[in-house]
Amino acid sequence: MPDGAAAGKEQAENSARGRLAAMLAVALPMILANLTLPLMALTGTMIAGHFDNPAELAGVTLGASFVTMIYMLFTFLRMSATAVVAQADGADDMELVRDTFVRMTLLAVVLGLVLAAPSGLWVPMLLPFFGSGPDVELKAMQYIGIRLLSAPAALAGVIAAGYLLGRRRAISALVLQAAANLINICCALLLVYGLSGGVDGIAWAAVVAEYAGIALALLLIAGAGFPEAPPLSLRRLIDHRHLLRLGYLGRDLLIRSLALLVSQFLMTRFSAIQGTTILAANAILLHLHTLVGYAIDGFAYATQALVGAAIGARDLRRLRETARAAFELAGVTAFAFALVFLLGGREIVVLLTSHQDIAGMAIRYMPWLILLPFVTLWSYIFDGLFIGSTRVREARDTTLLSVAAFAILVFPAYRLLGNDGLWGSFALLMALRGMLLARIWAGLSWEERLTSGR
C-alpha cells in the first residue's frame, strides 16, 4: 500500500476513534445518570407491585406517570440551559455560562413554587380525564399531592443537570443523580417497610431525594465557582437580549414539550379506559420504554453538548464527527436493549409485579417494547442535533405534526385493534418525528448546520 494511502487510512481510523471517544466520554456517564432517573418511578412501582391492593399499584403508577408528564413539560429548561451553556463554553464566554445558570435557576425555583402551591386545586380537575376509577384516583392523589411539594427542587435540579451537561461535566451529573436515586431507594424501603408508610411513604421518599439532589448539585457548582468570569452583575443578568433569547428558546421547546405531554396523556388515557389491569401493564411497559429512552437520550444529550460546543468554536469537523458517532452508538444501544427484552422480558416483568394477570398482560405486549428502540433512536438523536444548534423551531414543528397524526390515528386504531392499536400509534408517532427531522437535516448544508439557530 502506498505511504499516502496508509497515512490516510490511519488518519481516518484515528478520527473514527476520536469521535467515538469524545461522544462516549460525555454519553456514558449521561446514560448511566439517565438510567437512574426512571428508577424513582420504577422503585415505587416495584414496591407498590407487592401491595395487597392492586389499586395501590395502579394509583402509584398513575401518580408517577402524572408527575413525570408534568416534569416533562419543563424539560425545555434543561435543553435551553444545555444549548446556551454549551455554545458559550465553546466560545470561552464564562460570564455568559455563569449568568445563564443563575438566570435559569431562579426561574426554575419560581416555576416550581407556582406548580406546587395550588396543586390541590388543579390536580383533582385533571385526574378524572384518565378514567381510572375513584379508588385509583384517590391513591394517585395521595402520591401526587406529596410529590409536587418538591417541584422547586426538581426543576432547579433540571437546570443544574443542563449546566453540567453543557460544560460536558457528565461524571458530576452522574454522581449527583446516582446519589439522589440511592437516597430515594433507601428512603422508600425505610418508609414503606420500616414505618408502614404505604403510598405516602413512596411519595415522601422521592421528595427527600429531590431536595437532597439539588442541595448536592448547588454545593458542587458553587464550590467549583467561575474563576474566569467577572463579578456577577445585576444589569447583565437582566439584559433583555439574553432574556429574549432564552424566552424564544423556552417558548418553542415548551410547545414541543406540551405536544409530547399530549401524547403521554393519550397513552395513559387509552390505557386507563381499558381497565386497571391494562393500565398497570402498560404503565410497566412505559416505564421500561422510558428506561430505553433515557439510555438512548444519553447520546442525544451528549450530542446537544458537543454540537453546541462545536458551533460556539465554529468547528465544522467536530460537528460532523459528533453527528456520525451519535447515530452509530445509539444504534448499538437500541440493539442491546431489544435483545435484553427479547431474551429476558418475561423475567423483568415478573420482577416488577407479583400480580399474575398484570404480568401476563405486560408480557402479551412485550413485542412492541422490542421494536420501539429501533424506531425511537432517530427522533432522539436528531432532536439532539437540532437543539444543540438551537434550531428549536424545527424540533417544535415536527413534534407538533407527529403528535397531531398520533391524536388523529389513536382512536380508530384503538377501536379496531385494541391495545395493539394504541402501541402501534405510539410507534408511528416516534417514527414520524425521526423522519421529518431527518428530511430537514438532509436539506441543510454543513455550513448551515454550523450556524446557531438563534
Short mmCIF file of C-alpha atoms in Angstrom, two decimals:
data_model
loop_
_atom_site.label_atom_id
_atom_site.label_comp_id
_atom_site.label_asym_id
_atom_site.label_seq_id
_atom_site.Cartn_x
_atom_site.Cartn_y
_atom_site.Cartn_z
CA MET A 1 0.00 0.00 0.00
CA PRO A 2 1.42 3.46 -0.91
CA ASP A 3 2.58 5.57 2.03
CA GLY A 4 -0.03 8.25 1.30
CA ALA A 5 -2.88 5.73 1.30
CA ALA A 6 -1.63 4.13 4.52
CA ALA A 7 -1.37 7.52 6.18
CA GLY A 8 -4.87 8.41 5.02
CA LYS A 9 -6.29 5.16 6.35
CA GLU A 10 -4.54 5.66 9.71
CA GLN A 11 -5.82 9.23 9.92
CA ALA A 12 -9.38 8.05 9.20
CA GLU A 13 -9.12 5.35 11.86
CA ASN A 14 -7.76 7.84 14.40
CA SER A 15 -10.57 10.24 13.51
CA ALA A 16 -13.18 7.50 13.98
CA ARG A 17 -11.71 6.51 17.33
CA GLY A 18 -11.53 10.15 18.35
CA ARG A 19 -15.16 10.90 17.54
CA LEU A 20 -16.38 7.78 19.34
CA ALA A 21 -14.19 8.53 22.37
CA ALA A 22 -15.42 12.14 22.53
CA MET A 23 -19.05 11.01 22.37
CA LEU A 24 -18.60 8.21 24.90
CA ALA A 25 -16.77 10.49 27.35
CA VAL A 26 -19.96 12.55 27.69
CA ALA A 27 -22.59 9.97 26.76
CA LEU A 28 -21.64 7.05 29.01
CA PRO A 29 -21.93 9.00 32.29
CA MET A 30 -25.13 10.60 30.98
CA ILE A 31 -26.56 7.21 30.03
CA LEU A 32 -25.83 5.90 33.50
CA ALA A 33 -27.29 9.08 35.02
CA ASN A 34 -30.36 8.83 32.77
CA LEU A 35 -30.86 5.18 33.62
CA THR A 36 -31.14 6.15 37.28
CA LEU A 37 -33.92 8.69 36.54
CA PRO A 38 -36.78 6.23 35.93
CA LEU A 39 -35.62 4.31 38.98
CA MET A 40 -37.57 6.82 41.08
CA ALA A 41 -40.77 5.71 39.35
CA LEU A 42 -39.68 2.09 38.97
CA THR A 43 -38.81 1.86 42.68
CA GLY A 44 -42.30 2.99 43.60
CA THR A 45 -43.87 0.68 41.01
CA MET A 46 -41.88 -2.33 42.23
CA ILE A 47 -42.72 -1.71 45.90
CA ALA A 48 -46.39 -0.97 45.19
CA GLY A 49 -46.50 -4.02 42.90
CA HIS A 50 -46.26 -6.20 46.01
CA PHE A 51 -49.03 -4.42 47.95
CA ASP A 52 -52.15 -6.48 48.59
CA ASN A 53 -54.45 -3.95 46.92
CA PRO A 54 -53.97 -3.66 43.11
CA ALA A 55 -55.48 -0.16 43.28
CA GLU A 56 -52.37 0.96 45.17
CA LEU A 57 -50.12 -0.23 42.33
CA ALA A 58 -52.36 1.43 39.74
CA GLY A 59 -52.53 4.61 41.87
CA VAL A 60 -48.76 4.85 42.28
CA THR A 61 -48.12 4.14 38.59
CA LEU A 62 -50.79 6.66 37.55
CA GLY A 63 -49.46 9.22 40.03
CA ALA A 64 -45.85 8.68 38.98
CA SER A 65 -46.84 8.91 35.31
CA PHE A 66 -48.74 12.12 36.04
CA VAL A 67 -45.81 13.73 37.85
CA THR A 68 -43.41 12.55 35.14
CA MET A 69 -45.63 14.14 32.49
CA ILE A 70 -45.76 17.41 34.42
CA TYR A 71 -41.99 17.49 34.86
CA MET A 72 -41.52 16.51 31.22
CA LEU A 73 -43.33 19.74 30.40
CA PHE A 74 -40.38 21.60 31.93
CA THR A 75 -37.60 19.73 30.12
CA PHE A 76 -37.35 22.84 27.95
CA LEU A 77 -35.44 24.38 30.87
CA ARG A 78 -32.70 21.74 30.73
CA MET A 79 -32.48 21.79 26.94
CA SER A 80 -32.27 25.60 26.86
CA ALA A 81 -29.60 25.59 29.57
CA THR A 82 -27.56 22.88 27.84
CA ALA A 83 -27.61 24.54 24.41
CA VAL A 84 -26.80 28.07 25.59
CA VAL A 85 -24.16 26.98 28.12
CA ALA A 86 -22.51 24.65 25.58
CA GLN A 87 -22.28 27.35 22.92
CA ALA A 88 -20.97 29.90 25.44
CA ASP A 89 -18.46 27.36 26.78
CA GLY A 90 -17.29 26.58 23.23
CA ALA A 91 -16.74 30.31 22.69
CA ASP A 92 -14.93 30.61 26.11
CA ASP A 93 -17.51 33.12 27.40
CA MET A 94 -17.51 32.16 31.09
CA GLU A 95 -19.56 35.17 32.08
CA LEU A 96 -22.42 34.03 29.87
CA VAL A 97 -22.04 30.48 31.23
CA ARG A 98 -22.38 31.71 34.81
CA ASP A 99 -25.17 34.20 34.11
CA THR A 100 -27.22 31.61 32.22
CA PHE A 101 -27.03 29.21 35.14
CA VAL A 102 -28.09 31.88 37.67
CA ARG A 103 -30.94 33.22 35.50
CA MET A 104 -32.40 29.83 34.80
CA THR A 105 -32.06 28.51 38.36
CA LEU A 106 -34.02 31.48 39.70
CA LEU A 107 -36.67 30.94 37.03
CA ALA A 108 -36.90 27.23 37.88
CA VAL A 109 -37.45 27.88 41.59
CA VAL A 110 -40.23 30.39 40.86
CA LEU A 111 -41.92 27.99 38.45
CA GLY A 112 -41.61 25.18 40.98
CA LEU A 113 -43.32 27.24 43.67
CA VAL A 114 -46.15 28.16 41.28
CA LEU A 115 -46.55 24.48 40.38
CA ALA A 116 -46.55 23.17 43.95
CA ALA A 117 -48.60 25.75 45.84
CA PRO A 118 -52.04 25.31 44.20
CA SER A 119 -51.64 21.64 43.26
CA GLY A 120 -54.57 20.70 45.50
CA LEU A 121 -56.82 22.78 43.23
CA TRP A 122 -55.76 21.82 39.71
CA VAL A 123 -54.72 18.17 40.10
CA PRO A 124 -58.26 16.92 41.04
CA MET A 125 -59.61 18.58 37.91
CA LEU A 126 -57.22 16.67 35.62
CA LEU A 127 -57.22 13.17 37.11
CA PRO A 128 -60.81 12.24 36.04
CA PHE A 129 -59.70 12.59 32.40
CA PHE A 130 -57.58 9.47 32.90
CA GLY A 131 -60.76 7.46 33.55
CA SER A 132 -59.12 5.26 36.16
CA GLY A 133 -61.91 4.96 38.75
CA PRO A 134 -62.32 6.52 42.22
CA ASP A 135 -60.13 4.05 44.18
CA VAL A 136 -57.17 4.51 41.85
CA GLU A 137 -57.69 8.29 41.69
CA LEU A 138 -57.65 8.52 45.49
CA LYS A 139 -54.30 6.71 45.72
CA ALA A 140 -52.91 8.76 42.83
CA MET A 141 -53.99 11.99 44.57
CA GLN A 142 -52.16 10.92 47.74
CA TYR A 143 -48.99 10.35 45.75
CA ILE A 144 -49.17 13.48 43.56
CA GLY A 145 -50.03 15.85 46.42
CA ILE A 146 -46.84 14.89 48.23
CA ARG A 147 -44.57 14.58 45.19
CA LEU A 148 -45.30 18.09 43.92
CA LEU A 149 -44.03 19.60 47.17
CA SER A 150 -40.56 19.02 45.73
CA ALA A 151 -41.27 20.86 42.45
CA PRO A 152 -38.87 23.78 43.19
CA ALA A 153 -36.04 21.34 43.90
CA ALA A 154 -36.90 19.12 40.94
CA LEU A 155 -36.93 22.00 38.44
CA ALA A 156 -33.75 23.57 39.87
CA GLY A 157 -32.17 20.14 39.52
CA VAL A 158 -33.12 20.17 35.84
CA ILE A 159 -31.14 23.39 35.39
CA ALA A 160 -28.14 22.01 37.28
CA ALA A 161 -28.15 18.94 35.03
CA GLY A 162 -28.37 21.13 31.92
CA TYR A 163 -25.49 23.29 33.11
CA LEU A 164 -23.24 20.32 33.89
CA LEU A 165 -24.05 18.72 30.56
CA GLY A 166 -23.46 21.97 28.67
CA ARG A 167 -19.99 22.12 30.20
CA ARG A 168 -19.51 18.41 29.44
CA ARG A 169 -19.13 17.53 33.14
CA ALA A 170 -21.09 14.35 32.68
CA ILE A 171 -19.41 12.44 35.50
CA SER A 172 -20.52 15.08 38.00
CA ALA A 173 -24.10 14.78 36.70
CA LEU A 174 -23.87 11.01 37.08
CA VAL A 175 -22.63 11.18 40.65
CA LEU A 176 -25.36 13.62 41.65
CA GLN A 177 -28.15 11.64 40.00
CA ALA A 178 -26.93 8.34 41.40
CA ALA A 179 -26.75 9.83 44.90
CA ALA A 180 -30.30 11.20 44.66
CA ASN A 181 -31.71 7.89 43.46
CA LEU A 182 -29.84 5.91 46.08
CA ILE A 183 -31.39 8.19 48.70
CA ASN A 184 -34.80 7.61 47.10
CA ILE A 185 -34.49 3.83 47.19
CA CYS A 186 -33.24 3.77 50.78
CA CYS A 187 -35.95 6.15 51.99
CA ALA A 188 -38.67 4.23 50.14
CA LEU A 189 -37.64 0.95 51.71
CA LEU A 190 -37.41 2.55 55.15
CA LEU A 191 -40.72 4.42 54.96
CA VAL A 192 -42.74 1.61 53.37
CA TYR A 193 -41.36 -1.50 55.04
CA GLY A 194 -39.87 0.03 58.19
CA LEU A 195 -42.59 2.55 59.03
CA SER A 196 -45.57 1.14 57.06
CA GLY A 197 -45.80 4.31 55.01
CA GLY A 198 -47.67 2.81 52.05
CA VAL A 199 -48.30 5.09 49.07
CA ASP A 200 -47.39 8.16 51.15
CA GLY A 201 -44.03 6.61 52.03
CA ILE A 202 -43.15 6.08 48.37
CA ALA A 203 -44.00 9.72 47.59
CA TRP A 204 -42.11 11.19 50.57
CA ALA A 205 -39.03 9.18 49.65
CA ALA A 206 -38.99 10.86 46.22
CA VAL A 207 -39.40 14.31 47.82
CA VAL A 208 -36.45 13.76 50.16
CA ALA A 209 -34.34 12.53 47.24
CA GLU A 210 -35.11 15.55 45.05
CA TYR A 211 -34.21 18.11 47.74
CA ALA A 212 -31.07 16.19 48.62
CA GLY A 213 -30.11 16.08 44.94
CA ILE A 214 -30.37 19.83 44.34
CA ALA A 215 -28.53 20.59 47.60
CA LEU A 216 -25.62 18.42 46.44
CA ALA A 217 -25.68 19.98 42.97
CA LEU A 218 -25.54 23.56 44.25
CA LEU A 219 -22.70 22.68 46.62
CA LEU A 220 -20.73 21.15 43.73
CA ILE A 221 -21.30 24.02 41.30
CA ALA A 222 -20.75 26.77 43.87
CA GLY A 223 -17.64 25.00 45.14
CA ALA A 224 -16.08 24.96 41.67
CA GLY A 225 -17.02 28.61 41.13
CA PHE A 226 -16.45 30.66 37.96
CA PRO A 227 -12.87 31.93 38.37
CA GLU A 228 -12.61 33.19 34.77
CA ALA A 229 -15.79 35.28 34.95
CA PRO A 230 -16.07 38.85 36.30
CA PRO A 231 -18.26 39.51 39.36
CA LEU A 232 -21.96 38.91 38.92
CA SER A 233 -23.72 41.99 37.54
CA LEU A 234 -27.45 42.52 38.01
CA ARG A 235 -27.51 44.73 34.94
CA ARG A 236 -26.09 41.99 32.75
CA LEU A 237 -28.19 39.35 34.47
CA ILE A 238 -31.39 41.10 33.37
CA ASP A 239 -30.03 42.11 29.94
CA HIS A 240 -33.03 41.96 27.61
CA ARG A 241 -31.06 40.37 24.74
CA HIS A 242 -30.12 37.33 26.78
CA LEU A 243 -33.58 37.14 28.34
CA LEU A 244 -35.25 37.32 24.94
CA ARG A 245 -33.02 34.57 23.56
CA LEU A 246 -33.88 32.30 26.47
CA GLY A 247 -37.51 33.31 26.09
CA TYR A 248 -37.64 32.33 22.41
CA LEU A 249 -35.85 29.05 23.06
CA GLY A 250 -38.07 28.29 26.03
CA ARG A 251 -41.25 29.13 24.13
CA ASP A 252 -40.52 26.78 21.24
CA LEU A 253 -39.23 23.98 23.46
CA LEU A 254 -42.22 24.40 25.79
CA ILE A 255 -44.61 23.99 22.87
CA ARG A 256 -42.64 20.87 21.87
CA SER A 257 -42.90 19.54 25.44
CA LEU A 258 -46.63 20.30 25.57
CA ALA A 259 -47.17 18.33 22.39
CA LEU A 260 -45.27 15.35 23.80
CA LEU A 261 -47.27 15.72 27.02
CA VAL A 262 -50.46 15.34 24.98
CA SER A 263 -49.14 12.08 23.53
CA GLN A 264 -48.30 10.78 27.02
CA PHE A 265 -51.74 11.80 28.26
CA LEU A 266 -53.41 9.95 25.40
CA MET A 267 -51.35 6.83 26.07
CA THR A 268 -52.35 6.90 29.75
CA ARG A 269 -55.97 7.76 28.96
CA PHE A 270 -56.46 4.95 26.46
CA SER A 271 -54.71 2.57 28.85
CA ALA A 272 -56.94 3.56 31.78
CA ILE A 273 -60.23 3.14 29.93
CA GLN A 274 -59.27 -0.50 29.25
CA GLY A 275 -59.29 -1.23 32.99
CA THR A 276 -56.92 -1.42 35.93
CA THR A 277 -55.06 -4.47 34.60
CA ILE A 278 -54.22 -2.90 31.22
CA LEU A 279 -53.39 0.41 32.91
CA ALA A 280 -50.90 -1.24 35.25
CA ALA A 281 -49.44 -3.47 32.49
CA ASN A 282 -48.98 -0.57 30.08
CA ALA A 283 -47.50 1.53 32.89
CA ILE A 284 -44.86 -1.14 33.47
CA LEU A 285 -44.06 -1.29 29.74
CA LEU A 286 -43.95 2.51 29.50
CA HIS A 287 -41.54 2.64 32.45
CA LEU A 288 -39.31 0.14 30.65
CA HIS A 289 -39.63 2.12 27.41
CA THR A 290 -38.67 5.24 29.35
CA LEU A 291 -35.62 3.35 30.59
CA VAL A 292 -34.61 2.68 26.97
CA GLY A 293 -35.37 6.27 26.08
CA TYR A 294 -33.14 7.60 28.84
CA ALA A 295 -30.31 5.35 27.65
CA ILE A 296 -30.54 6.46 24.01
CA ASP A 297 -31.21 10.01 25.16
CA GLY A 298 -27.79 9.91 26.83
CA PHE A 299 -26.35 10.10 23.31
CA ALA A 300 -28.85 12.83 22.42
CA TYR A 301 -27.80 14.83 25.49
CA ALA A 302 -24.15 14.36 24.61
CA THR A 303 -24.99 15.44 21.06
CA GLN A 304 -26.59 18.65 22.35
CA ALA A 305 -23.49 19.49 24.38
CA LEU A 306 -20.93 18.57 21.71
CA VAL A 307 -22.87 20.21 18.88
CA GLY A 308 -23.28 23.36 20.95
CA ALA A 309 -19.56 23.44 21.72
CA ALA A 310 -18.70 22.84 18.06
CA ILE A 311 -20.94 25.72 16.97
CA GLY A 312 -19.52 28.01 19.66
CA ALA A 313 -15.99 27.18 18.45
CA ARG A 314 -17.01 27.20 14.74
CA ASP A 315 -15.53 23.70 14.36
CA LEU A 316 -17.10 22.01 11.32
CA ARG A 317 -15.09 18.77 11.65
CA ARG A 318 -16.21 18.27 15.25
CA LEU A 319 -19.83 18.82 14.23
CA ARG A 320 -19.61 16.14 11.51
CA GLU A 321 -17.93 13.64 13.82
CA THR A 322 -20.42 14.26 16.62
CA ALA A 323 -23.40 13.52 14.36
CA ARG A 324 -21.83 10.32 12.98
CA ALA A 325 -20.78 8.99 16.40
CA ALA A 326 -24.20 9.68 17.90
CA PHE A 327 -26.07 7.59 15.35
CA GLU A 328 -23.54 4.75 15.44
CA LEU A 329 -23.59 4.40 19.22
CA ALA A 330 -27.36 4.92 19.58
CA GLY A 331 -27.91 2.11 17.07
CA VAL A 332 -25.75 -0.29 19.09
CA THR A 333 -27.61 0.68 22.28
CA ALA A 334 -31.02 0.13 20.66
CA PHE A 335 -29.98 -3.34 19.53
CA ALA A 336 -28.70 -4.22 23.03
CA PHE A 337 -31.98 -3.25 24.72
CA ALA A 338 -34.08 -5.04 22.13
CA LEU A 339 -32.03 -8.19 22.74
CA VAL A 340 -32.47 -7.88 26.52
CA PHE A 341 -36.25 -7.57 26.18
CA LEU A 342 -36.37 -10.44 23.69
CA LEU A 343 -34.43 -12.82 25.92
CA GLY A 344 -35.37 -11.61 29.40
CA GLY A 345 -38.55 -9.56 29.08
CA ARG A 346 -40.68 -12.07 30.95
CA GLU A 347 -38.29 -12.19 33.92
CA ILE A 348 -38.11 -8.39 34.08
CA VAL A 349 -41.90 -8.05 34.20
CA VAL A 350 -42.25 -10.71 36.91
CA LEU A 351 -39.67 -8.84 38.97
CA LEU A 352 -41.76 -5.66 38.76
CA THR A 353 -45.08 -7.15 39.86
CA SER A 354 -46.32 -10.28 41.63
CA HIS A 355 -49.85 -9.95 40.16
CA GLN A 356 -50.08 -12.68 37.53
CA ASP A 357 -52.83 -11.02 35.50
CA ILE A 358 -50.86 -7.77 35.20
CA ALA A 359 -47.63 -9.61 34.43
CA GLY A 360 -49.33 -11.75 31.80
CA MET A 361 -50.81 -8.70 30.11
CA ALA A 362 -47.45 -6.90 30.07
CA ILE A 363 -45.75 -9.97 28.56
CA ARG A 364 -48.51 -10.14 25.93
CA TYR A 365 -47.49 -6.72 24.59
CA MET A 366 -43.72 -7.10 25.06
CA PRO A 367 -43.07 -7.32 21.26
CA TRP A 368 -43.81 -3.60 20.99
CA LEU A 369 -41.11 -2.92 23.56
CA ILE A 370 -38.64 -4.94 21.48
CA LEU A 371 -39.46 -2.91 18.35
CA LEU A 372 -39.52 0.58 19.81
CA PRO A 373 -35.75 1.12 20.42
CA PHE A 374 -35.09 0.91 16.67
CA VAL A 375 -37.94 3.31 15.95
CA THR A 376 -37.20 5.94 18.60
CA LEU A 377 -33.42 6.36 18.25
CA TRP A 378 -33.78 8.56 15.15
CA SER A 379 -36.03 11.13 16.80
CA TYR A 380 -33.80 11.28 19.90
CA ILE A 381 -30.54 11.87 18.04
CA PHE A 382 -31.97 14.33 15.53
CA ASP A 383 -33.52 16.18 18.47
CA GLY A 384 -30.02 16.43 19.94
CA LEU A 385 -28.63 17.85 16.69
CA PHE A 386 -31.34 20.47 16.32
CA ILE A 387 -31.49 21.52 19.97
CA GLY A 388 -27.69 21.71 20.32
CA SER A 389 -27.62 24.06 17.35
CA THR A 390 -30.62 25.94 18.87
CA ARG A 391 -32.70 25.23 15.75
CA VAL A 392 -35.65 24.63 18.04
CA ARG A 393 -38.35 25.79 15.64
CA GLU A 394 -37.75 22.70 13.54
CA ALA A 395 -37.89 20.47 16.64
CA ARG A 396 -41.13 22.19 17.66
CA ASP A 397 -42.88 21.98 14.30
CA THR A 398 -42.01 18.34 13.57
CA THR A 399 -43.20 17.33 17.03
CA LEU A 400 -46.50 19.17 16.55
CA LEU A 401 -47.09 17.43 13.21
CA SER A 402 -46.23 14.00 14.63
CA VAL A 403 -48.41 14.35 17.72
CA ALA A 404 -51.30 15.63 15.58
CA ALA A 405 -51.02 12.50 13.42
CA PHE A 406 -50.95 10.34 16.58
CA ALA A 407 -54.01 12.08 18.04
CA ILE A 408 -55.95 11.57 14.80
CA LEU A 409 -54.96 7.91 14.43
CA VAL A 410 -55.07 6.62 18.01
CA PHE A 411 -58.84 6.41 18.49
CA PRO A 412 -59.71 4.46 15.31
CA ALA A 413 -56.61 2.28 15.80
CA TYR A 414 -57.67 1.52 19.37
CA ARG A 415 -61.25 0.75 18.33
CA LEU A 416 -60.03 -1.58 15.59
CA LEU A 417 -57.04 -3.29 17.24
CA GLY A 418 -57.41 -2.58 20.97
CA ASN A 419 -54.19 -2.20 22.93
CA ASP A 420 -52.12 -3.23 19.89
CA GLY A 421 -53.61 -0.26 18.05
CA LEU A 422 -52.59 2.01 20.91
CA TRP A 423 -48.97 0.82 20.87
CA GLY A 424 -48.84 0.87 17.06
CA SER A 425 -50.00 4.50 17.02
CA PHE A 426 -47.32 5.38 19.57
CA ALA A 427 -44.64 3.70 17.44
CA LEU A 428 -45.82 5.68 14.41
CA LEU A 429 -45.54 8.92 16.39
CA MET A 430 -41.90 8.24 17.21
CA ALA A 431 -41.07 7.12 13.65
CA LEU A 432 -42.68 10.19 12.11
CA ARG A 433 -40.70 12.57 14.34
CA GLY A 434 -37.44 11.00 13.23
CA MET A 435 -38.34 11.00 9.53
CA LEU A 436 -39.41 14.66 9.50
CA LEU A 437 -36.26 15.83 11.30
CA ALA A 438 -34.08 13.70 9.03
CA ARG A 439 -35.59 15.32 5.95
CA ILE A 440 -34.93 18.84 7.26
CA TRP A 441 -31.36 17.99 8.35
CA ALA A 442 -30.59 16.50 4.93
CA GLY A 443 -31.67 19.76 3.29
CA LEU A 444 -29.11 21.85 5.23
CA SER A 445 -25.54 22.37 4.10
CA TRP A 446 -22.80 21.71 6.66
CA GLU A 447 -22.21 25.46 6.93
CA GLU A 448 -25.89 25.99 7.68
CA ARG A 449 -25.76 23.25 10.29
CA LEU A 450 -22.82 25.04 11.90
CA THR A 451 -24.85 28.24 12.27
CA SER A 452 -26.73 28.76 15.54
CA GLY A 453 -30.48 28.88 15.07
CA ARG A 454 -30.83 31.82 17.48
#
